PDB file of C-alpha atoms in Angstrom:
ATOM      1  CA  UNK B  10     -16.354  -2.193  -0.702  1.00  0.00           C
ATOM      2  CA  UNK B  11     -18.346  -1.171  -3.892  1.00  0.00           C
ATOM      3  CA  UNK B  12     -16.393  -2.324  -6.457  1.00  0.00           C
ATOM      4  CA  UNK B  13     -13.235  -3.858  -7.078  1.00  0.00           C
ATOM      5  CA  UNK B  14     -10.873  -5.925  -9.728  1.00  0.00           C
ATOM      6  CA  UNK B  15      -8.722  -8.618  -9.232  1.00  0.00           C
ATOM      7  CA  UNK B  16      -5.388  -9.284 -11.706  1.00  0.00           C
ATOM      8  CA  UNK B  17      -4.040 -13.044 -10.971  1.00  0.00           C
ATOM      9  CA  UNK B  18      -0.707 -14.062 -11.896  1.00  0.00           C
ATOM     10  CA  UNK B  19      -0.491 -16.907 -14.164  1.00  0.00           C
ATOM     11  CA  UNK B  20       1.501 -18.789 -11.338  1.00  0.00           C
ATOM     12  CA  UNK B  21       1.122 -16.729  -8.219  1.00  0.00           C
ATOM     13  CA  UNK B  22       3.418 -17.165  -5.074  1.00  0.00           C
ATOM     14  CA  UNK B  23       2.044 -13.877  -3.199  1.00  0.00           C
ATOM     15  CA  UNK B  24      -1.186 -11.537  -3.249  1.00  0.00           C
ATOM     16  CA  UNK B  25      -1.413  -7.741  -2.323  1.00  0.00           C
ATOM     17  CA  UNK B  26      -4.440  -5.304  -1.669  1.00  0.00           C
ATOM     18  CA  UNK B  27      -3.681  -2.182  -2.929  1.00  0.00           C
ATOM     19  CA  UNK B  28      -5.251   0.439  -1.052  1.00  0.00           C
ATOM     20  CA  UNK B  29      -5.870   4.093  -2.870  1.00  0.00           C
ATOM     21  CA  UNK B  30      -5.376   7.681  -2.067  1.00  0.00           C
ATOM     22  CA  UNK B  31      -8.506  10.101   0.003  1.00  0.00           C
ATOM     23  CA  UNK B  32     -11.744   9.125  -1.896  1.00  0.00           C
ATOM     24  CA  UNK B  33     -12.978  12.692  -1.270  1.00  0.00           C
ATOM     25  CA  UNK B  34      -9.709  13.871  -3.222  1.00  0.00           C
ATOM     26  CA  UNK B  35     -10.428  12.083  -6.146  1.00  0.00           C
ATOM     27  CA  UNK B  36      -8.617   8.761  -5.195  1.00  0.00           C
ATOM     28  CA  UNK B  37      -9.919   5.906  -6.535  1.00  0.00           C
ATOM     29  CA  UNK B  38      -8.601   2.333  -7.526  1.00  0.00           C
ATOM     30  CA  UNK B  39      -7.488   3.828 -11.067  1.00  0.00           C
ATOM     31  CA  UNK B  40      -4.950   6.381  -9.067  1.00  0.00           C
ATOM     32  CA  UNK B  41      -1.515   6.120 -11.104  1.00  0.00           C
ATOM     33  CA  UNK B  42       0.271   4.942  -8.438  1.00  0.00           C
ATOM     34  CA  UNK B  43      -2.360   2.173  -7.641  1.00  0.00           C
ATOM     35  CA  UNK B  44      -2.378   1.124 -11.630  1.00  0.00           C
ATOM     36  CA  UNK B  45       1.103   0.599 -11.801  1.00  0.00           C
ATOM     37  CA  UNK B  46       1.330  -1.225  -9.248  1.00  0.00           C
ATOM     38  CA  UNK B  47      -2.237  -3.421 -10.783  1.00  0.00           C
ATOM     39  CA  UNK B  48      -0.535  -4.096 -13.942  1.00  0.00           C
ATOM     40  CA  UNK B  49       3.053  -5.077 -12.980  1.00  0.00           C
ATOM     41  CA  UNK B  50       2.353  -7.462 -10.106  1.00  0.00           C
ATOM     42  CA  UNK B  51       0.532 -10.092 -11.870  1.00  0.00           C
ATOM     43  CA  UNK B  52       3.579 -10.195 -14.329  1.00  0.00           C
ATOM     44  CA  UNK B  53       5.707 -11.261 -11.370  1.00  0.00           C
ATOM     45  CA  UNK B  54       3.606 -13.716 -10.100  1.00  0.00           C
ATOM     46  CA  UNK B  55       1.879 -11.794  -7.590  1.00  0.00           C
ATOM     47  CA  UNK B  56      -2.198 -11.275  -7.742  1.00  0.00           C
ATOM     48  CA  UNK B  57      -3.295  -8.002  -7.180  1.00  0.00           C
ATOM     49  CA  UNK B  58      -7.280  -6.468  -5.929  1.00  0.00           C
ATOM     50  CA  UNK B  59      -7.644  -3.269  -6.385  1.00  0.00           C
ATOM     51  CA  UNK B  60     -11.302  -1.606  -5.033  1.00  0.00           C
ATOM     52  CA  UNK B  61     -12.990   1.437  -4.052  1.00  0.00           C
ATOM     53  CA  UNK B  62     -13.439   2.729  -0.365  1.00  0.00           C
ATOM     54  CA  UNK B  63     -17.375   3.234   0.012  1.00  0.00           C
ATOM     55  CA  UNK B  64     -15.924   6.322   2.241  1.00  0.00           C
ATOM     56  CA  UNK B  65     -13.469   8.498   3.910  1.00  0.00           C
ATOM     57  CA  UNK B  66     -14.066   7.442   7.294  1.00  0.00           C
ATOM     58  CA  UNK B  67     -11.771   5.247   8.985  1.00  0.00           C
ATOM     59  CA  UNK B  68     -14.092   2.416  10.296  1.00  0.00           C
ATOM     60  CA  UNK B  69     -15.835   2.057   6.293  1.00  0.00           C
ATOM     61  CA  UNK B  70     -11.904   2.013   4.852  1.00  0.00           C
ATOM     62  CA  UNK B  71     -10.800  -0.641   7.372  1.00  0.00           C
ATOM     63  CA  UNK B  72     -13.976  -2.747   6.818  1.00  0.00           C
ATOM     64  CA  UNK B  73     -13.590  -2.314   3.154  1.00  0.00           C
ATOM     65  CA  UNK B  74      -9.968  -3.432   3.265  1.00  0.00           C
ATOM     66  CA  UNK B  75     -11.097  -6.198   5.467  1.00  0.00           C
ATOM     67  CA  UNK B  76     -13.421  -7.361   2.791  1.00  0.00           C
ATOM     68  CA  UNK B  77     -10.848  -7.337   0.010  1.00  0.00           C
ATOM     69  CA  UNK B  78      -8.321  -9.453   2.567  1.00  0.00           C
ATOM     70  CA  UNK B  79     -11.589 -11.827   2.428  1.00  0.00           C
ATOM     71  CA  UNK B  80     -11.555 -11.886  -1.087  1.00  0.00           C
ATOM     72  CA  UNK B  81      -7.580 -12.671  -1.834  1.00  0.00           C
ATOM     73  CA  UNK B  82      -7.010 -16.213  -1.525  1.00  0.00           C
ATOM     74  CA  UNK B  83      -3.297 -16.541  -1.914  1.00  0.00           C
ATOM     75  CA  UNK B  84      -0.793 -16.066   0.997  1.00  0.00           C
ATOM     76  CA  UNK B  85       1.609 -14.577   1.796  1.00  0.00           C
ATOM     77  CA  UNK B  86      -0.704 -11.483   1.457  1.00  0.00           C
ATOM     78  CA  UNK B  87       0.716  -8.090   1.694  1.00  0.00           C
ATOM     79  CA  UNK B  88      -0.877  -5.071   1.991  1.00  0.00           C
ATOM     80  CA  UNK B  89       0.778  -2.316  -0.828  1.00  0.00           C
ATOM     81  CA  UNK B  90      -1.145   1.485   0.237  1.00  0.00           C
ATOM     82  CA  UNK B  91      -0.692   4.776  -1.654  1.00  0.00           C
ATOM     83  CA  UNK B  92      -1.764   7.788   0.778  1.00  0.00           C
ATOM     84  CA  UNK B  93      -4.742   8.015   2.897  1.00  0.00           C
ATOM     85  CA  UNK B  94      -4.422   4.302   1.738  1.00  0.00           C
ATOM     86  CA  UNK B  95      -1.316   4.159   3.826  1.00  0.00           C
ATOM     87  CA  UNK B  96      -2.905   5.812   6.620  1.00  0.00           C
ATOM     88  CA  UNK B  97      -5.845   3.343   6.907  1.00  0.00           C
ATOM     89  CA  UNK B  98      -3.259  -0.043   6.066  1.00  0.00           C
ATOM     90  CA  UNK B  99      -1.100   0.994   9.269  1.00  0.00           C
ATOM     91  CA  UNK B 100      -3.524   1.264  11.464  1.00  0.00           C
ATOM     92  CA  UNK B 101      -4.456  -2.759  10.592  1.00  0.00           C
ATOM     93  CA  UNK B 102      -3.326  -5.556  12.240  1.00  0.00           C
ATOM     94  CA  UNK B 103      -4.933  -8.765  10.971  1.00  0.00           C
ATOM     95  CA  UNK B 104      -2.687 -12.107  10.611  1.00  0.00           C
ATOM     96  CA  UNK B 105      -3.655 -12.800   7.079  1.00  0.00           C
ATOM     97  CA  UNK B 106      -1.249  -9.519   6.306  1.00  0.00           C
ATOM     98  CA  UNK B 107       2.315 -10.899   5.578  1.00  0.00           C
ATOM     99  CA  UNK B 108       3.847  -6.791   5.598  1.00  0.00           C
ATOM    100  CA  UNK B 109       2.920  -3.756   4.722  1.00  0.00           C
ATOM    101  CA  UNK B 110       4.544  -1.444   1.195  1.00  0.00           C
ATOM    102  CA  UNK B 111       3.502   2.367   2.629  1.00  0.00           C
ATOM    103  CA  UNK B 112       3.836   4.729  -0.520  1.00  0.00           C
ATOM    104  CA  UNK B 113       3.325   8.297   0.987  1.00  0.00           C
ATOM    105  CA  UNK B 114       1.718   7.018   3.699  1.00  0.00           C
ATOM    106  CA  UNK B 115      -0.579   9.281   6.226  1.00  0.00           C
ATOM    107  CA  UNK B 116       0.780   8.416   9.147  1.00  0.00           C
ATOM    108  CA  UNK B 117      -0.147  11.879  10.671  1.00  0.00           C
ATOM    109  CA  UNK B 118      -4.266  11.223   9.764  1.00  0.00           C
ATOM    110  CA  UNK B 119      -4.843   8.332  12.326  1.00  0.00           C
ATOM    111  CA  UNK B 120      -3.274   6.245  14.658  1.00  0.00           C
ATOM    112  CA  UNK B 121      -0.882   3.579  13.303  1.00  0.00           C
ATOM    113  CA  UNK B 122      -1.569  -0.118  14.882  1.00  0.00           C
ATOM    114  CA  UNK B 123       1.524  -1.559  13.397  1.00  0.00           C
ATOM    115  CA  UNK B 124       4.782   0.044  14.558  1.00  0.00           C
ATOM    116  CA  UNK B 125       5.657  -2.852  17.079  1.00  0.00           C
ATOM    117  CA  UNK B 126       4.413  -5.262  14.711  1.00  0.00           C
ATOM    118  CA  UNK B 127       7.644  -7.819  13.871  1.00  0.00           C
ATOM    119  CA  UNK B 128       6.054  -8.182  10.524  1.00  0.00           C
ATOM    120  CA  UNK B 129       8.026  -6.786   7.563  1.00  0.00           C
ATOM    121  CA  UNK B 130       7.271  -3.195   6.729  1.00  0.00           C
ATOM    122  CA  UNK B 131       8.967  -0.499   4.001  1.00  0.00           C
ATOM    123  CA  UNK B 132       8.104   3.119   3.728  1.00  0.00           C
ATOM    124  CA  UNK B 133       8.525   5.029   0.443  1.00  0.00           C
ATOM    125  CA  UNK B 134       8.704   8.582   0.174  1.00  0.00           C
ATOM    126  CA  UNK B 135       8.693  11.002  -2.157  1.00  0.00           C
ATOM    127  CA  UNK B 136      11.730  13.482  -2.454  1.00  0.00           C
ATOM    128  CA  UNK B 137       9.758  16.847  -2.820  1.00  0.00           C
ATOM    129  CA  UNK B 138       6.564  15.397  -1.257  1.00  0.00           C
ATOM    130  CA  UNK B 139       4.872  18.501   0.199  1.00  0.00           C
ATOM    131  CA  UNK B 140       2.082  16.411   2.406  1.00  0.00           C
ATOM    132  CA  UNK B 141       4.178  13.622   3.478  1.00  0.00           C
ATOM    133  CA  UNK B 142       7.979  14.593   3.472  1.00  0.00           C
ATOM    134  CA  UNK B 143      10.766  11.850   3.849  1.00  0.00           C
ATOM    135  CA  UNK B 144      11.654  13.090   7.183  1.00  0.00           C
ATOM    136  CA  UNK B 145       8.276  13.582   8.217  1.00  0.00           C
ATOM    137  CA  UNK B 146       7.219  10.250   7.273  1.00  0.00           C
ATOM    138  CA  UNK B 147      10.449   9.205   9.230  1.00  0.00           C
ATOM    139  CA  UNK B 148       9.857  10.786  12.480  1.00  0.00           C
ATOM    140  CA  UNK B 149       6.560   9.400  12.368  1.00  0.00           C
ATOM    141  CA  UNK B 150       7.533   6.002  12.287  1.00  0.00           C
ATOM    142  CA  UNK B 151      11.293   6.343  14.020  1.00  0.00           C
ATOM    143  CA  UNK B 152      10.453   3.806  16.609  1.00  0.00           C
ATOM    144  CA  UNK B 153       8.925   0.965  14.496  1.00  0.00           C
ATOM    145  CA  UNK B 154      10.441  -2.165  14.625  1.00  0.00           C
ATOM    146  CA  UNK B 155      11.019  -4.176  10.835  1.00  0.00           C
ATOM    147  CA  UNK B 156      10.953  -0.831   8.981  1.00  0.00           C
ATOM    148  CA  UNK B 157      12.925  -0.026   5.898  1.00  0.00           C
ATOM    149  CA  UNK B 158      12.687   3.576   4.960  1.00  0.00           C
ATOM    150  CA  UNK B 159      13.406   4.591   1.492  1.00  0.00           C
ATOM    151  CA  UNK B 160      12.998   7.678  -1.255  1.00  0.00           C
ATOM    152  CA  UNK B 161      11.982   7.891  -4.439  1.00  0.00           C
ATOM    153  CA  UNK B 162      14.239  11.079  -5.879  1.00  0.00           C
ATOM    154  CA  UNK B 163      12.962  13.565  -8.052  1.00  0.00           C
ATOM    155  CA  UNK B 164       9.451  13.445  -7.255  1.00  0.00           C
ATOM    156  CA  UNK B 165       6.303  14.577  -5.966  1.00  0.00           C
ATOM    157  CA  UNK B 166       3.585  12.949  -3.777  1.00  0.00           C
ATOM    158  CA  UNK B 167       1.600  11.767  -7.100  1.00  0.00           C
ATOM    159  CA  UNK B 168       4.927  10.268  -8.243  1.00  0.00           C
ATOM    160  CA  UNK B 169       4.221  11.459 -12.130  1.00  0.00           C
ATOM    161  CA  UNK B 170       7.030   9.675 -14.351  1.00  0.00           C
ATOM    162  CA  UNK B 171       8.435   7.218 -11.530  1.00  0.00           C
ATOM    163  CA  UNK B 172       5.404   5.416 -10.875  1.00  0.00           C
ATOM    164  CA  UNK B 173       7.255   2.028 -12.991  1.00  0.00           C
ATOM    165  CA  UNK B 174      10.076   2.074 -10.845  1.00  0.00           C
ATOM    166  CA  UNK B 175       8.394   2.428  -7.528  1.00  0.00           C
ATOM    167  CA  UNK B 176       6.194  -0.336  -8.845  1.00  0.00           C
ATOM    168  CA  UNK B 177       9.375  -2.354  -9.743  1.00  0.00           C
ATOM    169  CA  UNK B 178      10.630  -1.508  -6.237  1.00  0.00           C
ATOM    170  CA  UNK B 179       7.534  -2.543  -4.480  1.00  0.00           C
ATOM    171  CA  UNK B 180       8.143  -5.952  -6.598  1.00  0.00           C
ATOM    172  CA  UNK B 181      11.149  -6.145  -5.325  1.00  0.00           C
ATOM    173  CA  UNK B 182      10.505  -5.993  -1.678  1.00  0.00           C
ATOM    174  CA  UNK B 183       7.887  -8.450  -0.956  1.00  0.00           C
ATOM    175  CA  UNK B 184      10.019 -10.850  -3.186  1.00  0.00           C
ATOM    176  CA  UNK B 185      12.845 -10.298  -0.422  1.00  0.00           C
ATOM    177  CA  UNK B 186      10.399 -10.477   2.202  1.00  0.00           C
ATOM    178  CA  UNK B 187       8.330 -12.758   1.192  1.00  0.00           C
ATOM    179  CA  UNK B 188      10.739 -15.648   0.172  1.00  0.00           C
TER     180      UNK B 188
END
């Protein structure tokens, strides 16, 4: 993990690693998605690291994450992944992870750990999503177990103008989930 930033709630009652889109596609921890998401959470008492994957492959994203899980001391931890960020959160297992928020997740790009996991789980898609439709990203995970599927209408995989209300959503969840 190269670099990362940390955002703590004045009075936190959860943490979440937010995990970015493909670092060779210009994702980085400043993605949209994964600032919305930065800036809102500490406001509802939930800290928030953000960081950097050192690379695109999956044993350097999973170490990387591993290292940020190190580096959140609050629980219950969840781990909140936009993308390829997805992809690499649901193939990871560890205990300290209280759920998982997928946002466009790519399922398809490696093998998901997590589908039998009883540990809460939600799946948001994006209506017109041309890499990861909603029923794609449903058949992919049809046979998890603790799965909530849901779509964000009117949008695109980079979520331009509804990235506040899937952060509020996100918010939302792991408050149900988490209390």
């Amino acid at each position: 993990m190269r670099a990362y930033d940390l955002a703590e709630a004045d009075d936190p009652w959860a943490g979440a690693v937010l995990l970015h889109p493909h670092p060779d596609m210009g994702g980085d921890r400043y993605n949209n998605v994964v600032d919305a998401l930065y800036r809102l959470l500490p406001t509802e008492g939930i800290n928030a690291l953000r960081f950097d994957f050192t690379s695109s492959d999956l044993d350097d994203a999973v170490a990387d994450t591993m290292s940020a899980l190190d580096r959140m001391t609050i629980a219950p931890c969840f781990l909140v992944a936009y993308s390829f960020g997805g992809g690499v959160a649901a193939t990871m297992d560890d205990e300290r992870i209280a759920g998982w928020y997928l946002i466009a997740p790519a399922l398809t790009m490696f093998e998901p750990a997590i589908g039998d996991d009883p540990r809460p789980k939600a799946i948001v898609a994006a209506e017109h999503d041309r890499f990861f439709s909603p029923a794609r990203l449903e058949m992919a995970s049809e046979d998890w177990t603790e799965t909530e599927h849901s779509t964000i209408a009117g949008t695109d995989h980079m979520f331009v103008g509804q990235t506040d209300l899937l952060a509020k959503q996100c918010v939302d969840w792991i408050r149900r989930v988490a209390r």
